[in-house]
PDB file of C-alpha atoms in Angstrom:
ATOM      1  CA  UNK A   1     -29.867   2.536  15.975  1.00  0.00           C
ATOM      2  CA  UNK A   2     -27.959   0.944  13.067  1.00  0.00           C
ATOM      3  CA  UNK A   3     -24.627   1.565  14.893  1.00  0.00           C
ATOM      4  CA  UNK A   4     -24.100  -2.455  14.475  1.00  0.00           C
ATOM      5  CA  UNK A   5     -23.506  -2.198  10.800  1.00  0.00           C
ATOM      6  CA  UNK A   6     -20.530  -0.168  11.703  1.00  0.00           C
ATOM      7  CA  UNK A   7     -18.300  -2.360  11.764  1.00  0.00           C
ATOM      8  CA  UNK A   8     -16.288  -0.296  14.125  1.00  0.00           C
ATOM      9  CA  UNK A   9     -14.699   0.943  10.972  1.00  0.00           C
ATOM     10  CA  UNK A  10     -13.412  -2.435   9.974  1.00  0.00           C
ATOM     11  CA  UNK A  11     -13.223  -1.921   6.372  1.00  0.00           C
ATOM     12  CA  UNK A  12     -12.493  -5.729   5.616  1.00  0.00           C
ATOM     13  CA  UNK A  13     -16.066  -6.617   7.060  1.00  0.00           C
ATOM     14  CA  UNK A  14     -17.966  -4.438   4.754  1.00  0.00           C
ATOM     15  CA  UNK A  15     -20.031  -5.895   2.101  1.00  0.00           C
ATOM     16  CA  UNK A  16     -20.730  -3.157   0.292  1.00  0.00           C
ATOM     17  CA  UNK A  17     -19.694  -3.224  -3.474  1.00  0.00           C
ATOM     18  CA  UNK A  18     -17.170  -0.274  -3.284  1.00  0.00           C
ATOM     19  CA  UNK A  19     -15.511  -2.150  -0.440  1.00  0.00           C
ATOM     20  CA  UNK A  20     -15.563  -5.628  -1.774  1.00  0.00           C
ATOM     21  CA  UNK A  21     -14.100  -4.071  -5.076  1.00  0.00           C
ATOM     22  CA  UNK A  22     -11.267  -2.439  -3.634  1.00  0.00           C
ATOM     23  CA  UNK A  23     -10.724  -2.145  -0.275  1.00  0.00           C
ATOM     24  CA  UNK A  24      -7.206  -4.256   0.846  1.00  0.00           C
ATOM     25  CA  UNK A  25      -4.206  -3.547   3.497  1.00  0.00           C
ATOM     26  CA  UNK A  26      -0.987  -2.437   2.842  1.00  0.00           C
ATOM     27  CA  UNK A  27       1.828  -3.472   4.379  1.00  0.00           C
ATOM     28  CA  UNK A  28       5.208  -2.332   5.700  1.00  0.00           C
ATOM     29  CA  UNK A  29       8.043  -3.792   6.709  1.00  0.00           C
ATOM     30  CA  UNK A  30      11.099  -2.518   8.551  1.00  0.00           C
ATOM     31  CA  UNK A  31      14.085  -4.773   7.953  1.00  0.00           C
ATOM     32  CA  UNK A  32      17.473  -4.137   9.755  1.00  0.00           C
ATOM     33  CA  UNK A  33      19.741  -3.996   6.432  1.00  0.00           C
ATOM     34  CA  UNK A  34      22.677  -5.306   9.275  1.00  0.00           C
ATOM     35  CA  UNK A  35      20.970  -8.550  10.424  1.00  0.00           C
ATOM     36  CA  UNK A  36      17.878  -8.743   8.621  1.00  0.00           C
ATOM     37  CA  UNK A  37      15.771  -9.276  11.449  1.00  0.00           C
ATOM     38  CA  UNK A  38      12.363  -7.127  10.706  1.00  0.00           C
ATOM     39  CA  UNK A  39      12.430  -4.391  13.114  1.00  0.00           C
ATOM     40  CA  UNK A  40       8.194  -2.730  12.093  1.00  0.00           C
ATOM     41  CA  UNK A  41       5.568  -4.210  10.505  1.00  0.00           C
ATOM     42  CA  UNK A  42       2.941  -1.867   9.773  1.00  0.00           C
ATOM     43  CA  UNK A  43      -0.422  -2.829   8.400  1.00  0.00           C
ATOM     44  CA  UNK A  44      -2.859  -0.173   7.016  1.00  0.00           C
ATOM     45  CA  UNK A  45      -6.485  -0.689   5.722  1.00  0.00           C
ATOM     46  CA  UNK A  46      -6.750   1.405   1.892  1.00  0.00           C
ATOM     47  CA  UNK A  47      -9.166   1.603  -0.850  1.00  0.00           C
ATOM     48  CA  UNK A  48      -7.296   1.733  -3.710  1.00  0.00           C
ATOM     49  CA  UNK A  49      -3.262   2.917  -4.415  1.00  0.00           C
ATOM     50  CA  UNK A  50      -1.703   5.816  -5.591  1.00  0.00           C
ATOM     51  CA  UNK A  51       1.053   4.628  -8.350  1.00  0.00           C
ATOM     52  CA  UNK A  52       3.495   7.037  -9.695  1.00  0.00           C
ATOM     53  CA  UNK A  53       3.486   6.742 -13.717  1.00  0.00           C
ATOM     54  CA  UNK A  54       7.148   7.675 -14.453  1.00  0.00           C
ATOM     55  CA  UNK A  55       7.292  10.218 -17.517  1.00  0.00           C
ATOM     56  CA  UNK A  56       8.557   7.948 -20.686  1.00  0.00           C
ATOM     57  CA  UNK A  57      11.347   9.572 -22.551  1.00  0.00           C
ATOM     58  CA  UNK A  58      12.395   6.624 -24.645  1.00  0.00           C
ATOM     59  CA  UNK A  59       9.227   4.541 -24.997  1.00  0.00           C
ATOM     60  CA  UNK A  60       6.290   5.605 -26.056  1.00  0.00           C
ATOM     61  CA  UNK A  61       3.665   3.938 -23.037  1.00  0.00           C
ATOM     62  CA  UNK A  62       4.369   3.019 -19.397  1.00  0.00           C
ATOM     63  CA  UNK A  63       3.678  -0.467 -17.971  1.00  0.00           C
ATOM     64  CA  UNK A  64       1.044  -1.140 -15.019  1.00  0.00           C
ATOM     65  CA  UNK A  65       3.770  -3.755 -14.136  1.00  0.00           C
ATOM     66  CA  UNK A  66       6.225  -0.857 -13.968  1.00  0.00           C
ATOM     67  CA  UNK A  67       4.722   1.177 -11.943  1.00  0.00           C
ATOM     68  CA  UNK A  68       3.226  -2.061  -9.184  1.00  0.00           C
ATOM     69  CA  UNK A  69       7.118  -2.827  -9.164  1.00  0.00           C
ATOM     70  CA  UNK A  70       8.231   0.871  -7.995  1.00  0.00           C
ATOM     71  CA  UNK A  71       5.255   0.897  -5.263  1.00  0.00           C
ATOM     72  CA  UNK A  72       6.452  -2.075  -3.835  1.00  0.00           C
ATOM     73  CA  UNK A  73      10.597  -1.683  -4.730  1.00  0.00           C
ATOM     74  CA  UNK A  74      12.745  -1.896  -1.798  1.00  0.00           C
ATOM     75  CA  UNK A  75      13.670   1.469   0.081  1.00  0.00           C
ATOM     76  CA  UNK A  76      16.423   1.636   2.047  1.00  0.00           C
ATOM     77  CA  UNK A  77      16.624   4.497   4.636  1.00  0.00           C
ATOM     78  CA  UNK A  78      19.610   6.688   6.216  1.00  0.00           C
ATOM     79  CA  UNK A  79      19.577   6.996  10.020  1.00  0.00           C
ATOM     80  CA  UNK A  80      18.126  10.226   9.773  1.00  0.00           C
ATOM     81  CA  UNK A  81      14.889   8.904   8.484  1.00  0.00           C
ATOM     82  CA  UNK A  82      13.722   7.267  11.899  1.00  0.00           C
TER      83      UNK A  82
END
């Protein structure tokens, strides 16, 4: 029974090379835009992100910076979206 190599699905404790190449955590923070105070944290295991590459009407190629910077820009939500 190899059900010790499991891991219980702990993707940070695999070895493996797909794994060790891109496997991280994401995280996400809930911040009270009145006090500040960080209401959620939430912390997600991932293999890989899923950037947006904005269309480029004025210059000809889009930045890998550009896009890293909108994935992690600052969001701020109504009332309605909790």
């Amino acid at each position: 029974d190899d059900d010790d190599d499991d891991d219980d699905g702990d993707i940070s404790k695999c070895q493996c090379v797909v794994h060790s190449a891109f496997a991280g955590v994401t995280q996400s923070d809930l911040i009270c835009t009145g006090c500040g105070a960080v209401t959620s944290e939430t912390c997600e295991d991932t293999i890989g992100l899923s950037l947006d590459v904005p269309f480029a009407r004025t210059t000809p190629a889009v930045e890998l910076l550009d896009c890293l910077n909108a994935f992690t820009r600052v969001e701020t939500m109504d009332n309605s979206s909790f």
